[in-house]
Amino acid sequence: MRKIILDGDPGHDDVIAFLMALGNSDQLEVLGFTTVAGNSTVENCTANILKIMDYLGVSIPVAAGYSAPLCRPFDSAAKFHGETGLDGAAAYPAAHSKPVPLHAIEFLKETLLSAEEKITLVTMGPLTNIAILLKTFPQVSETIEEIVMMGGSYATGNALPKAEFNIYADPDAAKIVFDSGVHLVLATIEACFAGGILLTEQESLKDGGKVSRLVYDILKFYSRYAITNGWDRTAIFDMTTILYLLAPEIFTYKDMRVDIEVNGVYTRGMTVCDDRGPTYIKNPENPKRVLLGADRQRVADLFLSTMKKLDERYR
Ligand code: BDR
Ligand code: CA
């Protein structure tokens, strides 16, 4: 059983990643969820994940984190996630539960330092909380198994042509995390798109149970962007982190050096992937694992079967 803490900015795909972890609780134990400003304000992101937990009747500690990137003003991703960060879920009751009375980095520090075995951090938003955690309490890295992040890209981008949103939003934080020496796995944009869920598969959730219907409703909003672009599928980005933990064999990957472009005029937040080979690689002892592709059918099967399991568990 792998113990994990989720850190993210829920967010449609952050919520689905959480559900995927919950649905596979025989393999993953979720110790907590820390939130950060990203897709929406940290207040909205915290309220969103609590709303989902309350809807299911599950109680997992949620700790609110930073409300802005390290050195730059906050700018949301409302274009993709709506003003609330989870548009499409308005008809579901607002959260009645509250976050724990600890800042995210205090919660992370206390959980990591009191752990008897190593814990995997799964990050799905800007890396602000994790950067400050690693700088303030560097001793926690001894209990971090690795960080599996939705972040970065091998060659492409979404926030910018060559930069992915989570890294672009707080590149200074990303640089700290990438330079920390903790082992990193990058669920890149390319791997996420390779495992896109077809609109027809999303449609099949409509007649499912309590969880499938929620996921159907939020995907209805989240998939607007794909539909506008004429695509037949949606990349549920953050879910890729959990899929990797559950079934790494679904993915193709390469281990390589990756650096963060902090200040590029056209490339801020670019993950500069160096796979030129051993002659050039400067720190081969700490390469990042860069996910490059995915077996789409296996992604879809795991996603849909987990939704069914959750429907049976939460009625
Ligand atoms: C990432 O950005 C956010 O909008 C999503 O939640 C995901 O974490 C994709 O680039
Ligand atoms: Ca996210």
Short mmCIF file of C-alpha atoms and ligand atoms in Angstrom, two decimals:
data_model
loop_
_atom_site.label_atom_id
_atom_site.label_comp_id
_atom_site.label_asym_id
_atom_site.label_seq_id
_atom_site.Cartn_x
_atom_site.Cartn_y
_atom_site.Cartn_z
CA MET A 1 0.00 0.00 0.00
CA ARG A 2 1.47 3.33 -1.04
CA LYS A 3 0.74 6.32 1.20
CA ILE A 4 0.14 9.56 -0.67
CA ILE A 5 -0.64 13.21 0.02
CA LEU A 6 -2.34 15.14 -2.76
CA ASP A 7 -1.49 18.81 -3.35
CA GLY A 8 -3.50 20.68 -5.94
CA ASP A 9 -5.91 23.38 -7.06
CA PRO A 10 -9.29 21.62 -7.52
CA GLY A 11 -10.15 22.00 -10.36
CA HIS A 12 -12.08 19.42 -12.42
CA ASP A 13 -9.15 17.14 -13.15
CA ASP A 14 -7.78 17.47 -9.59
CA VAL A 15 -11.15 16.24 -8.31
CA ILE A 16 -11.15 13.29 -10.71
CA ALA A 17 -7.59 12.42 -9.67
CA PHE A 18 -8.75 12.40 -6.04
CA LEU A 19 -11.66 10.12 -6.96
CA MET A 20 -9.31 7.76 -8.81
CA ALA A 21 -7.14 7.48 -5.70
CA LEU A 22 -10.17 6.96 -3.47
CA GLY A 23 -11.56 4.29 -5.77
CA ASN A 24 -8.32 2.34 -5.57
CA SER A 25 -7.87 2.50 -1.81
CA ASP A 26 -6.58 -1.08 -1.84
CA GLN A 27 -3.43 0.34 -3.50
CA LEU A 28 -3.29 3.96 -2.36
CA GLU A 29 -3.95 5.50 1.03
CA VAL A 30 -4.73 9.24 0.82
CA LEU A 31 -3.41 10.87 4.00
CA GLY A 32 -4.54 14.37 3.14
CA PHE A 33 -5.18 17.01 0.50
CA THR A 34 -3.35 20.34 0.57
CA THR A 35 -4.60 23.16 -1.63
CA VAL A 36 -2.89 25.98 -3.46
CA ALA A 37 -3.97 28.90 -5.63
CA GLY A 38 -3.93 27.94 -9.29
CA ASN A 39 -7.06 27.14 -11.24
CA SER A 40 -8.91 29.46 -8.88
CA THR A 41 -8.30 31.19 -5.55
CA VAL A 42 -7.07 28.96 -2.76
CA GLU A 43 -10.37 29.59 -0.94
CA ASN A 44 -12.36 28.30 -3.91
CA CYS A 45 -10.05 25.33 -4.45
CA THR A 46 -10.33 24.37 -0.76
CA ALA A 47 -14.13 24.72 -0.79
CA ASN A 48 -14.31 22.62 -3.98
CA ILE A 49 -12.47 19.59 -2.63
CA LEU A 50 -14.40 19.77 0.66
CA LYS A 51 -17.63 19.88 -1.32
CA ILE A 52 -16.70 16.66 -3.10
CA MET A 53 -15.68 14.95 0.13
CA ASP A 54 -18.94 16.01 1.81
CA TYR A 55 -20.94 14.78 -1.18
CA LEU A 56 -19.40 11.33 -0.70
CA GLY A 57 -19.40 11.49 3.09
CA VAL A 58 -15.65 10.95 3.31
CA SER A 59 -13.46 12.74 5.78
CA ILE A 60 -9.82 13.21 4.79
CA PRO A 61 -7.84 16.17 6.18
CA VAL A 62 -7.77 19.17 3.86
CA ALA A 63 -5.25 21.94 4.61
CA ALA A 64 -5.28 25.25 2.77
CA GLY A 65 -1.98 26.57 1.41
CA TYR A 66 -0.60 29.60 -0.36
CA SER A 67 -2.84 32.10 -2.11
CA ALA A 68 -0.31 33.34 -4.69
CA PRO A 69 2.90 32.24 -6.42
CA LEU A 70 6.25 32.95 -4.75
CA CYS A 71 7.21 36.12 -6.61
CA ARG A 72 4.41 36.88 -9.06
CA PRO A 73 0.79 37.99 -8.89
CA PHE A 74 -1.90 35.31 -8.87
CA ASP A 75 -3.70 34.71 -12.17
CA SER A 76 -6.38 32.00 -12.32
CA ALA A 77 -7.29 29.51 -15.07
CA ALA A 78 -10.95 30.55 -15.07
CA LYS A 79 -11.05 30.12 -18.85
CA PHE A 80 -10.87 26.35 -18.36
CA HIS A 81 -12.34 25.79 -14.91
CA GLY A 82 -14.83 28.68 -14.59
CA GLU A 83 -15.03 31.34 -11.89
CA THR A 84 -15.47 28.83 -9.04
CA GLY A 85 -12.65 26.58 -10.29
CA LEU A 86 -15.20 23.76 -10.49
CA ASP A 87 -17.98 25.10 -12.69
CA GLY A 88 -20.49 22.42 -13.61
CA ALA A 89 -20.91 21.42 -9.95
CA ALA A 90 -23.06 24.38 -8.92
CA ALA A 91 -26.11 22.18 -8.33
CA TYR A 92 -24.27 20.13 -5.70
CA PRO A 93 -24.48 21.37 -2.09
CA ALA A 94 -21.72 23.64 -0.80
CA ALA A 95 -19.23 22.13 1.65
CA HIS A 96 -20.17 22.05 5.31
CA SER A 97 -16.81 20.63 6.44
CA LYS A 98 -13.89 22.90 7.18
CA PRO A 99 -10.19 22.59 6.46
CA VAL A 100 -7.94 21.55 9.35
CA PRO A 101 -6.63 24.51 11.39
CA LEU A 102 -3.12 24.16 10.00
CA HIS A 103 -1.44 25.77 7.04
CA ALA A 104 -0.70 23.30 4.22
CA ILE A 105 3.03 23.37 4.87
CA GLU A 106 2.52 22.72 8.61
CA PHE A 107 0.23 19.81 7.76
CA LEU A 108 2.77 18.45 5.27
CA LYS A 109 5.67 18.89 7.70
CA GLU A 110 3.85 17.23 10.61
CA THR A 111 2.60 14.32 8.50
CA LEU A 112 5.97 13.71 6.86
CA LEU A 113 8.05 14.02 10.01
CA SER A 114 5.82 11.70 12.03
CA ALA A 115 5.56 9.07 9.27
CA GLU A 116 6.98 5.62 9.87
CA GLU A 117 7.29 4.91 6.19
CA LYS A 118 7.96 7.04 3.15
CA ILE A 119 5.15 9.05 1.60
CA THR A 120 4.65 9.97 -2.05
CA LEU A 121 3.61 13.55 -2.81
CA VAL A 122 1.25 13.88 -5.76
CA THR A 123 1.15 17.44 -7.04
CA MET A 124 -1.49 18.72 -9.43
CA GLY A 125 -1.14 22.47 -9.24
CA PRO A 126 1.54 25.18 -9.03
CA LEU A 127 4.41 24.01 -6.82
CA THR A 128 4.27 26.93 -4.35
CA ASN A 129 3.46 24.86 -1.24
CA ILE A 130 6.05 22.21 -2.00
CA ALA A 131 8.83 24.71 -2.73
CA ILE A 132 8.28 26.53 0.56
CA LEU A 133 8.01 23.21 2.41
CA LEU A 134 11.32 21.96 1.02
CA LYS A 135 13.08 25.27 1.70
CA THR A 136 11.70 25.71 5.21
CA PHE A 137 11.88 22.12 6.44
CA PRO A 138 14.49 20.41 4.24
CA GLN A 139 14.55 17.40 6.57
CA VAL A 140 11.15 16.30 5.19
CA SER A 141 12.81 15.16 1.97
CA GLU A 142 14.05 12.10 3.85
CA THR A 143 10.48 10.84 4.19
CA ILE A 144 9.35 11.79 0.68
CA GLU A 145 9.43 8.67 -1.50
CA GLU A 146 9.13 10.80 -4.63
CA ILE A 147 7.01 13.55 -6.11
CA VAL A 148 4.69 12.50 -8.91
CA MET A 149 3.49 15.69 -10.53
CA MET A 150 1.14 16.77 -13.25
CA GLY A 151 3.39 19.37 -14.67
CA GLY A 152 5.57 20.23 -17.57
CA SER A 153 5.87 18.96 -21.08
CA TYR A 154 8.44 17.26 -23.25
CA ALA A 155 8.10 19.58 -26.24
CA THR A 156 4.80 21.39 -26.25
CA GLY A 157 2.68 23.59 -23.94
CA ASN A 158 -0.75 24.93 -23.01
CA ALA A 159 -0.27 28.15 -21.00
CA LEU A 160 2.36 29.09 -23.59
CA PRO A 161 3.42 27.22 -26.75
CA LYS A 162 6.22 25.58 -24.76
CA ALA A 163 5.03 25.83 -21.15
CA GLU A 164 2.47 23.90 -19.14
CA PHE A 165 0.16 25.79 -16.73
CA ASN A 166 1.28 24.37 -13.36
CA ILE A 167 4.93 25.19 -14.04
CA TYR A 168 4.18 28.46 -15.84
CA ALA A 169 2.02 29.67 -12.93
CA ASP A 170 4.91 29.51 -10.45
CA PRO A 171 8.20 28.82 -12.24
CA ASP A 172 10.28 30.03 -9.28
CA ALA A 173 8.67 27.39 -7.07
CA ALA A 174 9.14 24.76 -9.77
CA LYS A 175 12.84 25.56 -9.97
CA ILE A 176 13.25 25.01 -6.23
CA VAL A 177 11.46 21.67 -6.41
CA PHE A 178 13.34 20.52 -9.53
CA ASP A 179 16.67 21.42 -7.92
CA SER A 180 15.80 19.84 -4.55
CA GLY A 181 17.19 16.40 -5.27
CA VAL A 182 13.85 14.69 -4.52
CA HIS A 183 13.02 12.15 -7.24
CA LEU A 184 10.44 13.57 -9.65
CA VAL A 185 8.06 11.93 -12.09
CA LEU A 186 6.49 14.29 -14.62
CA ALA A 187 3.07 13.44 -16.00
CA THR A 188 3.56 15.71 -18.98
CA ILE A 189 1.02 17.28 -21.26
CA GLU A 190 1.98 14.73 -23.92
CA ALA A 191 1.27 11.75 -21.64
CA CYS A 192 -2.02 13.33 -20.52
CA PHE A 193 -3.22 13.92 -24.08
CA ALA A 194 -2.17 10.40 -25.09
CA GLY A 195 -4.55 9.08 -22.42
CA GLY A 196 -7.49 11.34 -23.34
CA ILE A 197 -11.00 10.14 -22.46
CA LEU A 198 -13.33 10.09 -25.47
CA LEU A 199 -16.47 12.23 -25.38
CA THR A 200 -18.45 9.03 -26.05
CA GLU A 201 -16.88 7.42 -22.99
CA GLN A 202 -17.80 10.47 -20.93
CA GLU A 203 -21.37 10.20 -22.18
CA SER A 204 -21.55 6.64 -20.77
CA LEU A 205 -21.22 8.08 -17.23
CA LYS A 206 -24.55 9.88 -17.51
CA ASP A 207 -26.64 6.87 -16.52
CA GLY A 208 -24.27 5.68 -13.80
CA GLY A 209 -24.49 6.09 -10.03
CA LYS A 210 -23.73 8.93 -7.64
CA VAL A 211 -20.06 9.33 -8.55
CA SER A 212 -20.39 8.79 -12.30
CA ARG A 213 -23.10 11.44 -12.50
CA LEU A 214 -20.95 13.96 -10.64
CA VAL A 215 -18.02 13.24 -12.94
CA TYR A 216 -20.32 13.46 -15.97
CA ASP A 217 -21.56 16.87 -14.82
CA ILE A 218 -18.12 18.34 -14.22
CA LEU A 219 -16.71 16.88 -17.45
CA LYS A 220 -19.61 18.47 -19.34
CA PHE A 221 -18.12 21.84 -18.38
CA TYR A 222 -14.46 20.81 -18.59
CA SER A 223 -14.80 19.29 -22.07
CA ARG A 224 -16.12 22.50 -23.64
CA TYR A 225 -12.58 23.45 -24.58
CA ALA A 226 -11.98 20.15 -26.38
CA ILE A 227 -15.30 20.44 -28.20
CA THR A 228 -14.52 24.01 -29.29
CA ASN A 229 -11.27 22.71 -30.74
CA GLY A 230 -13.05 19.92 -32.61
CA TRP A 231 -11.41 17.17 -30.54
CA ASP A 232 -13.14 13.90 -29.72
CA ARG A 233 -11.51 13.49 -26.28
CA THR A 234 -10.51 15.34 -23.12
CA ALA A 235 -7.16 15.13 -21.38
CA ILE A 236 -8.02 14.77 -17.69
CA PHE A 237 -4.53 16.00 -16.87
CA ASP A 238 -4.19 15.48 -13.12
CA MET A 239 -5.67 11.98 -13.21
CA THR A 240 -2.49 10.86 -15.02
CA THR A 241 -0.49 11.06 -11.78
CA ILE A 242 -2.74 8.52 -10.05
CA LEU A 243 -2.87 6.28 -13.12
CA TYR A 244 0.92 6.19 -13.09
CA LEU A 245 0.94 5.12 -9.44
CA LEU A 246 -1.69 2.47 -10.07
CA ALA A 247 -0.34 1.06 -13.32
CA PRO A 248 3.02 2.50 -14.44
CA GLU A 249 3.19 -0.04 -17.27
CA ILE A 250 0.48 1.95 -19.08
CA PHE A 251 3.04 4.66 -19.80
CA THR A 252 6.15 5.11 -21.88
CA TYR A 253 8.82 7.27 -20.32
CA LYS A 254 12.41 8.35 -20.45
CA ASP A 255 14.67 9.42 -17.58
CA MET A 256 16.51 12.67 -18.33
CA ARG A 257 17.75 15.97 -16.98
CA VAL A 258 15.03 18.63 -16.83
CA ASP A 259 15.55 22.32 -16.00
CA ILE A 260 13.01 25.09 -15.53
CA GLU A 261 13.02 28.21 -17.66
CA VAL A 262 12.16 30.83 -15.05
CA ASN A 263 12.27 34.08 -16.99
CA GLY A 264 12.00 33.34 -20.70
CA VAL A 265 10.14 35.99 -22.68
CA TYR A 266 8.34 33.36 -24.77
CA THR A 267 9.18 30.32 -22.69
CA ARG A 268 8.51 31.15 -19.02
CA GLY A 269 7.78 27.88 -17.22
CA MET A 270 9.16 25.66 -19.95
CA THR A 271 10.51 22.32 -18.71
CA VAL A 272 13.71 22.06 -20.71
CA CYS A 273 14.08 18.31 -21.28
CA ASP A 274 17.66 17.29 -22.05
CA ASP A 275 17.74 13.89 -23.68
CA ARG A 276 20.82 14.48 -25.79
CA GLY A 277 22.48 11.49 -24.18
CA PRO A 278 25.29 10.78 -21.73
CA THR A 279 27.88 13.08 -23.35
CA TYR A 280 25.82 16.14 -22.41
CA ILE A 281 23.86 15.16 -19.34
CA LYS A 282 25.23 17.11 -16.43
CA ASN A 283 23.67 15.31 -13.44
CA PRO A 284 22.89 11.77 -14.51
CA GLU A 285 22.60 10.75 -10.85
CA ASN A 286 19.31 12.62 -10.46
CA PRO A 287 17.37 12.45 -13.70
CA LYS A 288 13.64 13.18 -13.77
CA ARG A 289 11.25 10.53 -15.09
CA VAL A 290 9.41 12.12 -18.01
CA LEU A 291 6.22 10.35 -19.07
CA LEU A 292 5.89 10.59 -22.83
CA GLY A 293 2.99 8.41 -23.93
CA ALA A 294 0.13 6.25 -22.69
CA ASP A 295 -1.94 3.26 -23.76
CA ARG A 296 -5.21 5.13 -24.21
CA GLN A 297 -7.48 2.10 -24.01
CA ARG A 298 -5.98 1.01 -20.70
CA VAL A 299 -6.37 4.52 -19.31
CA ALA A 300 -10.04 4.55 -20.31
CA ASP A 301 -10.63 1.06 -18.88
CA LEU A 302 -9.08 1.97 -15.53
CA PHE A 303 -10.97 5.27 -15.38
CA LEU A 304 -14.36 3.76 -16.20
CA SER A 305 -13.94 0.69 -13.99
CA THR A 306 -12.93 2.91 -11.05
CA MET A 307 -16.03 5.07 -11.52
CA LYS A 308 -18.14 1.88 -11.36
CA LYS A 309 -16.40 0.78 -8.16
CA LEU A 310 -17.07 4.18 -6.60
CA ASP A 311 -20.74 4.04 -7.67
CA GLU A 312 -21.07 0.76 -5.78
CA ARG A 313 -19.35 2.11 -2.69
CA TYR A 314 -21.10 5.50 -2.45
CA ARG A 315 -24.83 5.33 -3.04
C1 BDR B 1 -2.98 21.64 -15.34
O1 BDR B 1 -3.46 22.98 -15.22
C2 BDR B 1 -4.69 23.00 -14.54
O2 BDR B 1 -5.60 23.82 -15.19
C3 BDR B 1 -5.15 21.57 -14.43
O3 BDR B 1 -5.86 21.35 -13.22
C4 BDR B 1 -3.88 20.78 -14.50
O4 BDR B 1 -3.32 20.62 -13.22
C5 BDR B 1 -2.91 21.28 -16.81
O5 BDR B 1 -1.97 22.07 -17.46
CA CA B 2 -4.68 21.02 -11.21
#
